[in-house]
JSON list of C-alpha atoms in Angstrom, two decimals:
[
{"chain": "E", "resi": 202, "resn": "MET", "atom": "CA", "xyz": [8.42, 32.66, 17.06]},
{"chain": "E", "resi": 203, "resn": "ASP", "atom": "CA", "xyz": [7.17, 32.36, 13.42]},
{"chain": "E", "resi": 204, "resn": "LEU", "atom": "CA", "xyz": [8.35, 34.66, 10.63]},
{"chain": "E", "resi": 205, "resn": "ASN", "atom": "CA", "xyz": [4.95, 36.62, 10.90]},
{"chain": "E", "resi": 206, "resn": "GLU", "atom": "CA", "xyz": [5.45, 37.42, 14.57]},
{"chain": "E", "resi": 207, "resn": "PHE", "atom": "CA", "xyz": [9.05, 38.48, 13.79]},
{"chain": "E", "resi": 208, "resn": "VAL", "atom": "CA", "xyz": [8.07, 40.94, 11.13]},
{"chain": "E", "resi": 209, "resn": "VAL", "atom": "CA", "xyz": [5.31, 42.40, 13.19]},
{"chain": "E", "resi": 210, "resn": "GLY", "atom": "CA", "xyz": [7.71, 42.87, 15.96]},
{"chain": "E", "resi": 211, "resn": "ASN", "atom": "CA", "xyz": [10.20, 44.50, 13.68]},
{"chain": "E", "resi": 212, "resn": "LYS", "atom": "CA", "xyz": [8.31, 46.47, 11.09]},
{"chain": "E", "resi": 213, "resn": "ASN", "atom": "CA", "xyz": [9.80, 49.86, 11.63]},
{"chain": "E", "resi": 214, "resn": "GLU", "atom": "CA", "xyz": [13.31, 48.13, 10.94]},
{"chain": "E", "resi": 215, "resn": "TYR", "atom": "CA", "xyz": [11.99, 46.84, 7.73]},
{"chain": "E", "resi": 216, "resn": "TYR", "atom": "CA", "xyz": [10.49, 50.03, 6.58]},
{"chain": "E", "resi": 217, "resn": "ASN", "atom": "CA", "xyz": [13.90, 51.89, 7.64]},
{"chain": "E", "resi": 218, "resn": "LEU", "atom": "CA", "xyz": [15.71, 49.13, 5.53]},
{"chain": "E", "resi": 219, "resn": "ALA", "atom": "CA", "xyz": [13.37, 49.76, 2.49]},
{"chain": "E", "resi": 220, "resn": "ASN", "atom": "CA", "xyz": [13.83, 53.54, 2.89]},
{"chain": "E", "resi": 221, "resn": "GLU", "atom": "CA", "xyz": [17.78, 53.02, 2.88]},
{"chain": "E", "resi": 222, "resn": "TYR", "atom": "CA", "xyz": [17.80, 50.88, -0.29]},
{"chain": "E", "resi": 223, "resn": "PHE", "atom": "CA", "xyz": [15.46, 53.35, -2.02]},
{"chain": "E", "resi": 224, "resn": "ASN", "atom": "CA", "xyz": [17.55, 56.30, -1.17]},
{"chain": "E", "resi": 225, "resn": "ASN", "atom": "CA", "xyz": [20.54, 54.46, -2.88]},
{"chain": "E", "resi": 226, "resn": "ILE", "atom": "CA", "xyz": [18.66, 54.47, -6.22]},
{"chain": "E", "resi": 227, "resn": "ILE", "atom": "CA", "xyz": [19.48, 57.25, -8.60]},
{"chain": "E", "resi": 228, "resn": "VAL", "atom": "CA", "xyz": [15.84, 58.48, -9.39]},
{"chain": "E", "resi": 229, "resn": "GLU", "atom": "CA", "xyz": [16.97, 60.88, -12.14]},
{"chain": "E", "resi": 230, "resn": "ASP", "atom": "CA", "xyz": [17.76, 57.64, -14.12]},
{"chain": "E", "resi": 231, "resn": "TYR", "atom": "CA", "xyz": [14.00, 57.09, -14.10]},
{"chain": "E", "resi": 232, "resn": "GLU", "atom": "CA", "xyz": [13.26, 60.45, -15.85]},
{"chain": "E", "resi": 233, "resn": "HIS", "atom": "CA", "xyz": [11.02, 61.52, -12.99]},
{"chain": "E", "resi": 234, "resn": "GLU", "atom": "CA", "xyz": [11.12, 64.64, -10.71]},
{"chain": "E", "resi": 235, "resn": "LYS", "atom": "CA", "xyz": [11.95, 64.16, -7.02]},
{"chain": "E", "resi": 236, "resn": "PHE", "atom": "CA", "xyz": [9.24, 62.71, -4.92]},
{"chain": "E", "resi": 237, "resn": "ASN", "atom": "CA", "xyz": [7.76, 64.97, -2.25]},
{"chain": "E", "resi": 238, "resn": "ALA", "atom": "CA", "xyz": [7.12, 62.17, 0.24]},
{"chain": "E", "resi": 239, "resn": "VAL", "atom": "CA", "xyz": [7.97, 58.24, 0.70]},
{"chain": "E", "resi": 240, "resn": "ILE", "atom": "CA", "xyz": [5.16, 56.65, 2.55]},
{"chain": "E", "resi": 241, "resn": "SER", "atom": "CA", "xyz": [5.39, 53.25, 4.36]},
{"chain": "E", "resi": 242, "resn": "LYS", "atom": "CA", "xyz": [2.69, 51.25, 2.65]},
{"chain": "E", "resi": 243, "resn": "SER", "atom": "CA", "xyz": [2.63, 47.46, 3.68]},
{"chain": "E", "resi": 244, "resn": "ILE", "atom": "CA", "xyz": [4.90, 44.45, 4.64]},
{"chain": "E", "resi": 245, "resn": "SER", "atom": "CA", "xyz": [3.97, 41.16, 3.09]},
{"chain": "E", "resi": 246, "resn": "ILE", "atom": "CA", "xyz": [5.36, 37.63, 3.47]},
{"chain": "E", "resi": 247, "resn": "LEU", "atom": "CA", "xyz": [5.59, 35.99, 0.09]},
{"chain": "E", "resi": 248, "resn": "ILE", "atom": "CA", "xyz": [5.67, 32.26, -0.08]},
{"chain": "E", "resi": 249, "resn": "ASP", "atom": "CA", "xyz": [4.90, 31.50, -3.79]},
{"chain": "E", "resi": 250, "resn": "HIS", "atom": "CA", "xyz": [5.73, 34.25, -6.36]},
{"chain": "E", "resi": 251, "resn": "ASP", "atom": "CA", "xyz": [6.42, 34.06, -10.29]},
{"chain": "E", "resi": 252, "resn": "PHE", "atom": "CA", "xyz": [9.44, 36.19, -10.08]},
{"chain": "E", "resi": 253, "resn": "ILE", "atom": "CA", "xyz": [10.87, 35.79, -6.54]},
{"chain": "E", "resi": 254, "resn": "LEU", "atom": "CA", "xyz": [11.57, 32.10, -6.25]},
{"chain": "E", "resi": 255, "resn": "THR", "atom": "CA", "xyz": [12.32, 31.97, -2.57]},
{"chain": "E", "resi": 256, "resn": "PRO", "atom": "CA", "xyz": [9.98, 32.80, 0.44]},
{"chain": "E", "resi": 257, "resn": "CYS", "atom": "CA", "xyz": [10.85, 36.36, 1.65]},
{"chain": "E", "resi": 258, "resn": "VAL", "atom": "CA", "xyz": [9.32, 39.61, 2.85]},
{"chain": "E", "resi": 259, "resn": "GLU", "atom": "CA", "xyz": [8.13, 42.17, 0.71]},
{"chain": "E", "resi": 260, "resn": "ILE", "atom": "CA", "xyz": [8.37, 45.80, 1.86]},
{"chain": "E", "resi": 261, "resn": "ARG", "atom": "CA", "xyz": [6.30, 48.37, -0.14]},
{"chain": "E", "resi": 262, "resn": "LEU", "atom": "CA", "xyz": [6.71, 52.12, -0.04]},
{"chain": "E", "resi": 263, "resn": "ASN", "atom": "CA", "xyz": [4.40, 54.56, -1.89]},
{"chain": "E", "resi": 264, "resn": "LEU", "atom": "CA", "xyz": [6.00, 57.35, -3.66]},
{"chain": "E", "resi": 265, "resn": "LEU", "atom": "CA", "xyz": [4.10, 60.80, -3.63]},
{"chain": "E", "resi": 266, "resn": "GLN", "atom": "CA", "xyz": [4.36, 64.06, -5.47]},
{"chain": "E", "resi": 267, "resn": "ASP", "atom": "CA", "xyz": [2.13, 66.96, -4.39]},
{"chain": "E", "resi": 268, "resn": "GLN", "atom": "CA", "xyz": [-0.06, 64.46, -2.30]},
{"chain": "E", "resi": 269, "resn": "LYS", "atom": "CA", "xyz": [-0.60, 62.26, -5.42]},
{"chain": "E", "resi": 270, "resn": "GLU", "atom": "CA", "xyz": [0.82, 58.60, -5.65]},
{"chain": "E", "resi": 271, "resn": "VAL", "atom": "CA", "xyz": [3.15, 58.54, -8.51]},
{"chain": "E", "resi": 272, "resn": "GLY", "atom": "CA", "xyz": [4.90, 55.21, -7.95]},
{"chain": "E", "resi": 273, "resn": "SER", "atom": "CA", "xyz": [5.79, 52.29, -5.70]},
{"chain": "E", "resi": 274, "resn": "TYR", "atom": "CA", "xyz": [9.05, 50.78, -4.61]},
{"chain": "E", "resi": 275, "resn": "PHE", "atom": "CA", "xyz": [9.26, 47.11, -3.41]},
{"chain": "E", "resi": 276, "resn": "LEU", "atom": "CA", "xyz": [12.11, 45.73, -1.60]},
{"chain": "E", "resi": 277, "resn": "TYR", "atom": "CA", "xyz": [12.51, 41.77, -1.15]},
{"chain": "E", "resi": 278, "resn": "VAL", "atom": "CA", "xyz": [14.60, 40.54, 1.67]},
{"chain": "E", "resi": 279, "resn": "ASN", "atom": "CA", "xyz": [15.10, 37.13, 3.24]},
{"chain": "E", "resi": 280, "resn": "LYS", "atom": "CA", "xyz": [14.25, 36.44, 6.97]},
{"chain": "E", "resi": 281, "resn": "ASP", "atom": "CA", "xyz": [17.91, 37.63, 7.90]},
{"chain": "E", "resi": 282, "resn": "LYS", "atom": "CA", "xyz": [17.04, 40.90, 6.00]},
{"chain": "E", "resi": 283, "resn": "GLU", "atom": "CA", "xyz": [19.48, 40.14, 3.28]},
{"chain": "E", "resi": 284, "resn": "PHE", "atom": "CA", "xyz": [18.63, 41.73, -0.03]},
{"chain": "E", "resi": 285, "resn": "ILE", "atom": "CA", "xyz": [16.94, 39.48, -2.74]},
{"chain": "E", "resi": 286, "resn": "ASP", "atom": "CA", "xyz": [15.50, 41.93, -5.18]},
{"chain": "E", "resi": 287, "resn": "GLU", "atom": "CA", "xyz": [13.86, 45.36, -5.71]},
{"chain": "E", "resi": 288, "resn": "PHE", "atom": "CA", "xyz": [11.46, 47.02, -8.15]},
{"chain": "E", "resi": 289, "resn": "LEU", "atom": "CA", "xyz": [10.58, 50.76, -8.64]},
{"chain": "E", "resi": 290, "resn": "ILE", "atom": "CA", "xyz": [7.53, 51.26, -10.50]},
{"chain": "E", "resi": 291, "resn": "ILE", "atom": "CA", "xyz": [6.71, 54.94, -11.78]},
{"chain": "E", "resi": 292, "resn": "TYR", "atom": "CA", "xyz": [3.16, 55.40, -12.98]}
]
């Protein structure tokens, strides 16, 4: 089974993992009010990236406040679902 098939078969686990990591961030440190909703957006396999030097899985969550997208959270993990990096972007 290749990585793509593995990710597709376990996408809910990847989204749950991203939600767990996101919930561990202290959002108040980013001078923004609480988000009304966190929506699972996408899962991608990165092979070549400027900032992430190893192939990995990127999980993206959209952050909503009053039904408006106000940010994105990205979690990068390896094939064993081990943490590589994360980014929180607030618009």
